Coordinates of C-alpha atoms and ligand atoms in Angstrom, one line a residue:
M1 CA -58.7 9.1 124.2
S2 CA -60.4 6.2 122.6
L3 CA -57.3 4.0 123.4
Q4 CA -58.4 1.3 126.1
V5 CA -55.2 0.2 128.1
Q6 CA -55.3 -2.6 130.4
P7 CA -52.8 -4.0 133.0
Q8 CA -51.4 -7.3 133.4
V9 CA -52.8 -9.0 130.3
S10 CA -51.9 -12.6 129.4
L11 CA -50.1 -12.6 126.0
K12 CA -50.8 -16.2 125.5
P13 CA -53.6 -15.5 122.9
F14 CA -51.4 -13.1 121.1
N15 CA -48.3 -15.2 120.3
T16 CA -48.6 -18.2 118.0
F17 CA -46.0 -20.1 120.2
G18 CA -48.6 -19.8 123.0
V19 CA -46.4 -18.9 125.5
D20 CA -48.1 -17.6 128.5
V21 CA -46.3 -14.5 129.8
R22 CA -48.0 -11.0 131.0
A23 CA -47.7 -7.8 129.4
Q24 CA -47.4 -5.0 132.1
L25 CA -49.9 -2.7 130.0
F26 CA -51.8 -3.9 126.8
A27 CA -53.9 -1.9 124.3
E28 CA -55.1 -2.3 120.7
A29 CA -54.6 0.3 118.1
R30 CA -57.2 0.6 115.5
N31 CA -56.0 3.9 113.7
D32 CA -53.3 6.4 113.9
A33 CA -55.0 8.4 116.6
D34 CA -54.6 5.2 118.9
V35 CA -51.1 4.7 118.0
R36 CA -50.2 8.4 118.9
D37 CA -52.3 8.0 122.2
A38 CA -50.4 4.7 123.0
L39 CA -46.9 6.5 122.6
A40 CA -48.1 9.6 124.7
Y41 CA -49.3 7.2 127.4
A42 CA -46.2 5.2 127.6
A43 CA -44.1 8.3 127.5
E44 CA -46.0 9.7 130.4
R45 CA -45.6 6.9 132.6
D46 CA -42.0 6.0 131.4
V47 CA -42.5 2.4 130.1
P48 CA -41.4 1.3 126.8
L49 CA -43.9 0.5 124.1
L50 CA -43.6 -2.9 122.1
V51 CA -45.6 -3.1 118.9
I52 CA -47.0 -6.4 117.7
G53 CA -49.0 -7.8 115.0
G54 CA -50.0 -11.4 114.8
G55 CA -47.3 -12.4 117.4
S56 CA -46.2 -15.1 114.8
N57 CA -42.4 -14.1 114.9
L58 CA -41.9 -13.8 118.7
L59 CA -40.2 -15.7 121.4
L60 CA -41.4 -14.3 124.7
T61 CA -39.0 -15.3 127.3
A62 CA -40.2 -13.3 130.2
D63 CA -43.1 -11.1 131.2
V64 CA -43.0 -7.7 129.1
P65 CA -42.3 -4.7 131.3
A66 CA -43.9 -2.7 128.7
L67 CA -47.2 -1.3 126.9
V68 CA -47.7 -3.9 124.3
L69 CA -49.6 -2.1 121.6
R70 CA -51.3 -4.7 119.0
M71 CA -51.9 -3.4 115.7
V72 CA -55.5 -4.0 114.5
S73 CA -56.1 -1.2 112.2
R74 CA -57.9 -2.1 109.0
G75 CA -58.5 -0.7 105.5
I76 CA -57.3 -1.6 101.8
R77 CA -57.5 0.9 99.1
V78 CA -56.4 1.4 95.5
V79 CA -53.9 4.5 95.5
G80 CA -52.6 4.0 91.8
D81 CA -53.8 2.4 88.8
D82 CA -52.3 2.7 85.0
G83 CA -54.3 0.0 83.4
N84 CA -51.6 -2.8 84.0
R85 CA -50.5 -2.2 87.4
V86 CA -52.5 -1.6 90.4
V87 CA -50.9 -0.1 93.6
L88 CA -52.8 -1.2 96.8
E89 CA -52.4 0.3 100.1
A90 CA -53.2 -1.8 103.4
E91 CA -53.2 -0.7 107.0
A92 CA -50.7 -2.4 109.4
G93 CA -53.3 -4.5 111.2
E94 CA -54.8 -6.2 108.1
P95 CA -54.3 -9.9 108.5
W96 CA -51.7 -11.1 105.8
H97 CA -53.2 -14.3 104.2
P98 CA -56.9 -12.6 103.9
F99 CA -55.2 -9.6 102.4
V100 CA -53.2 -12.0 99.7
Q101 CA -56.7 -13.4 99.1
H102 CA -58.4 -10.1 98.5
T103 CA -55.7 -9.3 96.1
L104 CA -56.3 -12.5 94.1
A105 CA -60.0 -12.1 94.2
L106 CA -59.5 -8.8 92.4
G107 CA -57.5 -10.5 89.7
L108 CA -54.1 -9.0 91.0
S109 CA -51.0 -11.0 90.7
G110 CA -47.8 -10.7 92.8
L111 CA -48.5 -12.1 96.2
E112 CA -49.7 -15.5 95.5
N113 CA -46.3 -17.2 96.4
L114 CA -46.8 -15.6 100.1
S115 CA -50.0 -17.3 100.7
L116 CA -50.7 -18.8 104.1
I117 CA -48.0 -16.8 106.1
P118 CA -49.4 -15.8 109.4
G119 CA -49.2 -12.3 110.8
T120 CA -50.1 -8.8 109.8
V121 CA -49.6 -6.6 106.8
G122 CA -47.5 -4.1 109.0
A123 CA -44.9 -6.7 110.4
A124 CA -44.4 -8.1 106.6
P125 CA -41.7 -5.3 106.0
M126 CA -39.9 -6.1 109.2
Q127 CA -38.2 -9.3 107.9
N128 CA -39.0 -8.9 104.3
I129 CA -41.2 -12.0 104.5
G130 CA -40.4 -14.5 101.7
A131 CA -41.5 -17.9 100.5
Y132 CA -41.3 -19.9 97.4
G133 CA -39.0 -17.5 95.6
V134 CA -40.6 -14.3 96.3
E135 CA -40.1 -11.6 99.0
I136 CA -42.2 -8.7 99.7
K137 CA -39.3 -6.5 98.3
D138 CA -40.3 -7.9 94.8
V139 CA -43.7 -6.2 94.9
F140 CA -43.0 -3.4 97.3
A141 CA -44.4 0.1 96.2
G142 CA -43.7 2.0 99.6
L143 CA -44.9 2.3 103.2
T144 CA -45.7 5.0 105.6
A145 CA -44.1 4.6 109.2
L146 CA -44.3 6.9 112.2
D147 CA -40.8 7.7 113.5
R148 CA -41.0 7.2 117.3
Q149 CA -37.9 9.4 117.9
T150 CA -39.4 12.5 116.3
G151 CA -43.4 11.7 116.2
E152 CA -43.2 12.5 112.2
L153 CA -44.6 10.3 109.5
R154 CA -42.2 9.3 106.9
D155 CA -42.8 7.6 103.5
F156 CA -40.1 4.9 102.6
T157 CA -39.1 4.0 99.2
L158 CA -37.8 0.5 98.4
P159 CA -34.3 1.4 98.3
E160 CA -34.7 3.2 101.6
C161 CA -35.8 0.0 103.3
G162 CA -32.7 -1.9 103.1
F163 CA -34.6 -5.1 102.2
A164 CA -32.4 -8.5 102.4
Y165 CA -33.1 -12.0 103.2
R166 CA -35.4 -11.9 106.2
D167 CA -33.8 -8.5 106.8
S168 CA -34.8 -4.8 106.7
V169 CA -33.6 -1.3 108.0
F170 CA -36.7 -1.8 110.5
K171 CA -35.5 -4.8 111.7
Q172 CA -32.0 -3.4 112.0
H173 CA -33.6 -0.3 114.1
P174 CA -35.7 -2.1 116.7
G175 CA -38.2 0.2 118.1
R176 CA -37.7 3.2 115.9
W177 CA -40.4 2.8 113.1
L178 CA -43.9 2.1 113.7
I179 CA -45.4 0.8 110.3
L180 CA -48.7 2.2 109.8
R181 CA -49.6 1.1 106.2
V182 CA -47.8 -0.6 103.5
R183 CA -48.4 -0.2 99.6
F184 CA -47.8 -3.0 96.8
N185 CA -47.4 -3.1 93.2
L186 CA -49.7 -5.7 91.8
D187 CA -50.3 -6.7 88.2
R188 CA -53.1 -7.5 86.2
A189 CA -51.3 -9.9 84.1
A190 CA -49.8 -12.8 85.9
H191 CA -46.0 -13.1 86.3
L192 CA -45.6 -16.4 87.9
H193 CA -42.6 -17.9 90.0
L194 CA -43.1 -21.7 89.7
E195 CA -39.5 -22.8 90.0
Y196 CA -39.0 -23.1 93.4
G197 CA -39.4 -26.1 95.4
P198 CA -42.4 -28.4 94.6
V199 CA -44.7 -25.6 93.4
R200 CA -44.7 -26.9 89.7
Q201 CA -45.0 -30.4 90.6
R202 CA -47.9 -30.0 92.8
L203 CA -49.6 -27.9 89.9
T204 CA -48.8 -31.0 87.5
E205 CA -50.0 -33.5 90.1
Q206 CA -53.4 -31.3 89.8
G207 CA -53.6 -31.4 86.1
I208 CA -53.1 -27.7 85.8
E209 CA -50.7 -26.7 83.0
Q210 CA -51.7 -23.0 82.7
P211 CA -51.9 -22.0 86.2
T212 CA -53.5 -18.6 87.4
P213 CA -52.3 -16.9 90.4
S214 CA -55.1 -18.4 92.4
D215 CA -54.2 -21.9 91.3
V216 CA -50.4 -21.0 92.5
S217 CA -51.9 -19.8 95.8
R218 CA -54.0 -23.1 96.5
A219 CA -50.8 -25.1 95.3
I220 CA -48.9 -23.4 97.8
C221 CA -51.5 -23.5 100.5
S222 CA -51.8 -27.3 100.2
I223 CA -47.9 -27.9 100.3
R224 CA -47.6 -25.7 103.4
S225 CA -50.4 -27.3 105.1
E226 CA -49.0 -30.9 104.7
K227 CA -45.8 -29.7 106.1
L228 CA -46.1 -27.0 108.5
P229 CA -47.7 -27.1 111.9
D230 CA -50.9 -25.0 112.4
P231 CA -50.4 -22.6 115.3
A232 CA -54.0 -23.0 116.2
V233 CA -53.3 -26.7 116.9
L234 CA -49.5 -26.6 117.7
G235 CA -47.8 -23.6 119.0
N236 CA -45.0 -22.6 116.8
A237 CA -43.2 -19.3 115.1
G238 CA -42.5 -20.8 111.8
S239 CA -38.8 -21.4 110.7
F240 CA -37.0 -21.0 114.1
F241 CA -33.4 -20.3 112.4
K242 CA -32.6 -18.4 109.2
N243 CA -30.9 -20.4 106.3
P244 CA -27.3 -19.6 106.9
L245 CA -25.3 -18.2 104.0
V246 CA -21.7 -19.5 104.2
P247 CA -18.5 -19.1 102.0
A248 CA -18.3 -21.6 99.1
H249 CA -15.4 -23.4 100.7
T250 CA -17.5 -24.0 103.8
A251 CA -20.2 -25.5 101.7
A252 CA -17.8 -27.7 99.8
Q253 CA -16.3 -29.0 103.2
I254 CA -19.4 -30.1 104.4
K255 CA -20.6 -31.5 101.1
A256 CA -17.4 -33.7 101.1
Q257 CA -18.6 -35.4 104.2
H258 CA -22.3 -35.3 103.3
P259 CA -22.8 -35.5 99.5
D260 CA -26.7 -35.0 100.1
L261 CA -26.2 -31.6 101.7
V262 CA -29.1 -29.2 100.6
A263 CA -27.2 -26.1 99.4
Y264 CA -28.0 -23.4 96.9
P265 CA -25.4 -21.1 95.4
Q266 CA -26.3 -17.5 95.5
A267 CA -25.3 -14.8 93.0
D268 CA -22.7 -13.1 95.5
G269 CA -20.6 -16.4 95.5
Q270 CA -21.8 -17.3 99.1
V271 CA -23.9 -20.7 99.3
K272 CA -27.3 -20.8 101.2
L273 CA -27.6 -24.0 103.1
A274 CA -30.9 -25.5 104.3
A275 CA -30.9 -25.0 108.1
G276 CA -33.6 -27.7 108.4
W277 CA -31.2 -30.2 106.7
L278 CA -28.5 -29.7 109.0
I279 CA -31.0 -29.9 112.2
E280 CA -32.3 -33.0 110.6
R281 CA -29.0 -34.6 110.0
A282 CA -27.8 -33.8 113.5
G283 CA -30.7 -35.9 114.7
W284 CA -33.0 -33.4 116.2
K285 CA -36.1 -33.8 114.2
G286 CA -39.1 -35.0 116.3
F287 CA -36.9 -34.4 119.5
R288 CA -39.1 -33.4 122.4
E289 CA -38.2 -32.3 126.0
G290 CA -41.0 -31.5 128.3
D291 CA -43.3 -29.5 126.1
A292 CA -40.7 -28.1 123.8
G293 CA -39.7 -29.8 120.7
V294 CA -38.5 -30.0 117.0
H295 CA -41.3 -30.6 114.8
K296 CA -41.9 -34.2 113.4
L297 CA -42.0 -33.1 109.7
Q298 CA -40.1 -30.0 109.6
A299 CA -36.7 -29.7 111.7
L300 CA -36.6 -25.9 111.1
V301 CA -39.7 -25.5 113.4
L302 CA -39.6 -25.5 117.0
V303 CA -43.0 -26.6 118.7
N304 CA -44.7 -25.9 122.1
Y305 CA -46.9 -28.9 122.7
G306 CA -48.6 -27.0 125.4
A307 CA -46.9 -25.7 128.6
A308 CA -43.5 -24.8 127.3
T309 CA -42.2 -21.6 128.4
G310 CA -40.3 -19.1 126.1
L311 CA -37.1 -19.8 128.3
Q312 CA -37.4 -23.7 127.4
L313 CA -37.7 -23.1 124.0
F314 CA -34.8 -20.5 123.9
D315 CA -32.8 -23.2 125.8
L316 CA -33.7 -25.8 123.2
A317 CA -32.6 -23.5 120.3
Q318 CA -29.3 -22.6 121.8
R319 CA -28.6 -26.4 122.3
I320 CA -29.4 -26.9 118.6
Q321 CA -27.3 -23.9 117.6
K322 CA -24.2 -25.4 119.6
D323 CA -24.7 -28.7 118.1
I324 CA -24.8 -27.5 114.6
A325 CA -21.7 -25.2 115.3
E326 CA -19.7 -28.2 116.7
R327 CA -20.9 -30.8 113.9
F328 CA -20.8 -28.6 110.7
N329 CA -18.8 -25.3 111.9
V330 CA -22.0 -23.4 110.9
E331 CA -23.7 -20.6 113.1
L332 CA -27.4 -20.6 113.1
E333 CA -29.1 -17.2 113.6
M334 CA -32.5 -17.2 115.3
E335 CA -35.4 -15.8 113.2
P336 CA -38.0 -14.9 115.8
N337 CA -37.8 -11.6 117.7
R338 CA -37.1 -12.3 121.3
Y339 CA -38.6 -10.2 124.1
Ligands
FAD401 P1 -45.2 -10.1 115.2 O1 -44.6 -11.4 115.6 O2 -46.3 -9.6 115.8 O3 -44.1 -9.0 115.2 C1 -42.8 -9.4 114.7 C2 -41.8 -8.4 114.7 O4 -42.3 -7.1 114.1 C3 -41.7 -7.7 116.2 O5 -40.4 -7.3 116.5 C4 -42.8 -6.6 116.3 O6 -42.2 -5.6 117.2 C5 -42.5 -5.9 114.8 N1 -43.7 -5.5 114.3 C6 -44.9 -5.9 114.3 N2 -45.9 -5.1 113.7 C7 -45.2 -4.1 113.5 C8 -45.5 -2.7 112.9 N3 -46.7 -2.2 112.5 N4 -44.6 -1.7 112.9 C9 -43.3 -1.9 113.4 N5 -42.8 -3.2 113.7 C10 -43.8 -4.2 114.1 N6 -42.2 -15.7 107.5 C11 -41.8 -15.6 106.5 O7 -40.9 -14.7 106.0 N7 -41.9 -16.5 105.5 C12 -42.9 -17.7 105.8 O8 -43.0 -18.3 104.6 C13 -43.4 -17.6 107.0 N8 -44.1 -18.7 107.4 C14 -44.5 -18.8 108.5 C15 -45.5 -20.0 109.0 C16 -45.7 -20.2 110.4 C17 -46.6 -21.4 110.4 C18 -45.5 -19.2 111.3 C19 -46.1 -19.4 112.7 C20 -44.8 -18.1 111.1 C21 -44.2 -17.9 109.6 N9 -43.4 -16.9 109.3 C22 -42.9 -16.8 108.0 C23 -43.0 -15.7 110.4 C24 -43.8 -14.8 110.4 O9 -45.2 -15.2 110.2 C25 -43.9 -13.4 109.6 O10 -42.4 -12.9 109.9 C26 -44.9 -12.6 109.8 O11 -44.5 -11.3 109.1 C27 -45.0 -11.9 111.4 O12 -46.1 -11.1 111.4 P2 -46.6 -10.9 112.8 O13 -48.0 -9.6 112.4 O14 -47.3 -12.0 113.4 O15 -45.5 -10.1 113.5
NAP402 P1 -38.1 -26.4 101.5 O1 -39.1 -26.1 100.3 O2 -38.2 -27.6 102.1 O3 -36.6 -25.9 101.1 C1 -35.9 -25.8 102.1 C2 -34.8 -24.7 102.1 O4 -34.3 -24.6 101.0 C3 -35.9 -23.4 102.1 O5 -35.6 -22.9 103.3 C4 -35.5 -22.6 101.1 O6 -34.8 -21.4 101.3 C5 -34.3 -23.4 100.3 N1 -34.7 -23.6 98.9 C6 -35.6 -24.4 98.3 N2 -35.7 -24.5 97.0 C7 -34.8 -23.3 96.7 C8 -34.5 -22.9 95.3 N3 -35.0 -23.3 94.2 N4 -33.5 -21.9 95.5 C9 -33.1 -21.5 96.5 N5 -33.3 -21.9 97.8 C10 -34.3 -22.8 97.8 O7 -38.7 -25.3 102.6 P2 -40.0 -25.3 103.5 O8 -39.5 -25.0 105.0 O9 -41.0 -26.1 103.0 O10 -40.4 -23.8 103.2 C11 -41.0 -23.4 101.9 C12 -40.9 -21.9 101.7 O11 -41.6 -21.4 102.6 C13 -39.3 -21.3 101.8 O12 -39.2 -20.2 100.9 C14 -39.4 -21.0 103.5 O13 -38.5 -19.8 103.6 C15 -40.8 -20.4 103.5 N6 -41.3 -20.6 104.9 C16 -40.7 -19.8 105.8 C17 -41.0 -19.6 107.1 C18 -40.6 -18.6 108.2 O14 -41.2 -18.7 109.3 N7 -39.6 -17.9 107.7 C19 -41.9 -20.8 107.7 C20 -42.4 -21.9 106.7 C21 -41.9 -21.6 105.5 P3 -35.4 -20.1 101.7 O15 -36.1 -20.2 103.1 O16 -34.3 -18.9 101.5 O17 -36.7 -19.9 100.8

């Protein structure tokens, strides 16, 4: 067995909140054989197995009584090419942003709006990652996962993944599917999405009228870097709450009280509210207690100034949820996965 299992490993370097908890057992999987070895190792000792990638969507509130398996498998290959469209397959442990940069260097369009998202390829389908009007469902060609109940490999097509806003069948059934590799439909011709947020404005400011996918990626990287804390500098897990979808009459009631409410009507009649606006309006932006806080520039991001525990961050999140429910009658749902 090539898998190296270590006892009592600090997970501080392996979660972007920088929370210092311990894994009972820890190993890294470089390939499918390591994954199978880890499953067998955990089953023999009757310990649960928790798969992680970059740890950028985790809130760890206690030591983890499990074998924590970090996916570090690498490899990117072309598995389809009809002259216009290329299907690229990437191993689960490939870091996401460098993978996006790789697709752009190959002259392929599709992932540019998803630039600078931390984490790994294998975790991207978990919550159907999205930013600036694109979600991975828009470019998804398929994935291969290991069914942890049966030990069999299964290929998933787009409809089988149940992708929705920050959701998927994989998130709905935690611990069932271990994603090994993901395939993406990418285009040689650019089909750009520039209408979301300040993307077009940033390109215009840069004097770019006919942007390439790489121009869009650079613009998005610059917007994100100005607003979002770099986890290497300040611990965080990105947006801490999902943007709530509410009935149109609820949005109208809030808007009557707060005409500047940021709200986006959806095709199904619901309205998506900007959770960051609600939290900022409730006065939490820049709040700090001990080392747990709400980011000064983006109220949707909870931050760890150094030594906050996962429980302190969770407690802060619960206080914000309660306050938003009382003020606006809106339930905020946590986005990171809590263990
Ligand atoms: P982890 O945090 O390691 O794991 C997340 C979940 O997936 C866990 O439940 C884990 O068990 C499971 N998992 C991980 N790998 C696998 C696998 N191979 N098979 C099965 N299950 C697995 N998200 C967005 O959607 N859009 C954004 O724009 C965005 N911006 C962010 C900005 C910052 C600064 C940060 C810190 C986070 C941001 N995120 C964003 C959240 C996060 O980066 C993404 O959700 C990312 O896909 C998580 O990847 P990861 O490898 O770090 O997953
Ligand atoms: P923003 O541009 O300030 O916008 C605030 C919110 O309004 C966003 O969350 C976005 O919802 C929504 N929005 C903006 N323009 C919209 C439009 N034209 N149509 C519909 N909804 C619109 O947001 P931000 O915080 O700087 O983030 C920018 C993008 O990166 C967003 O897409 C955001 O989701 C993504 N992001 C995600 C995370 C994460 O951890 N999940 C972290 C950082 C950034 P949506 O979130 O639904 O897009």
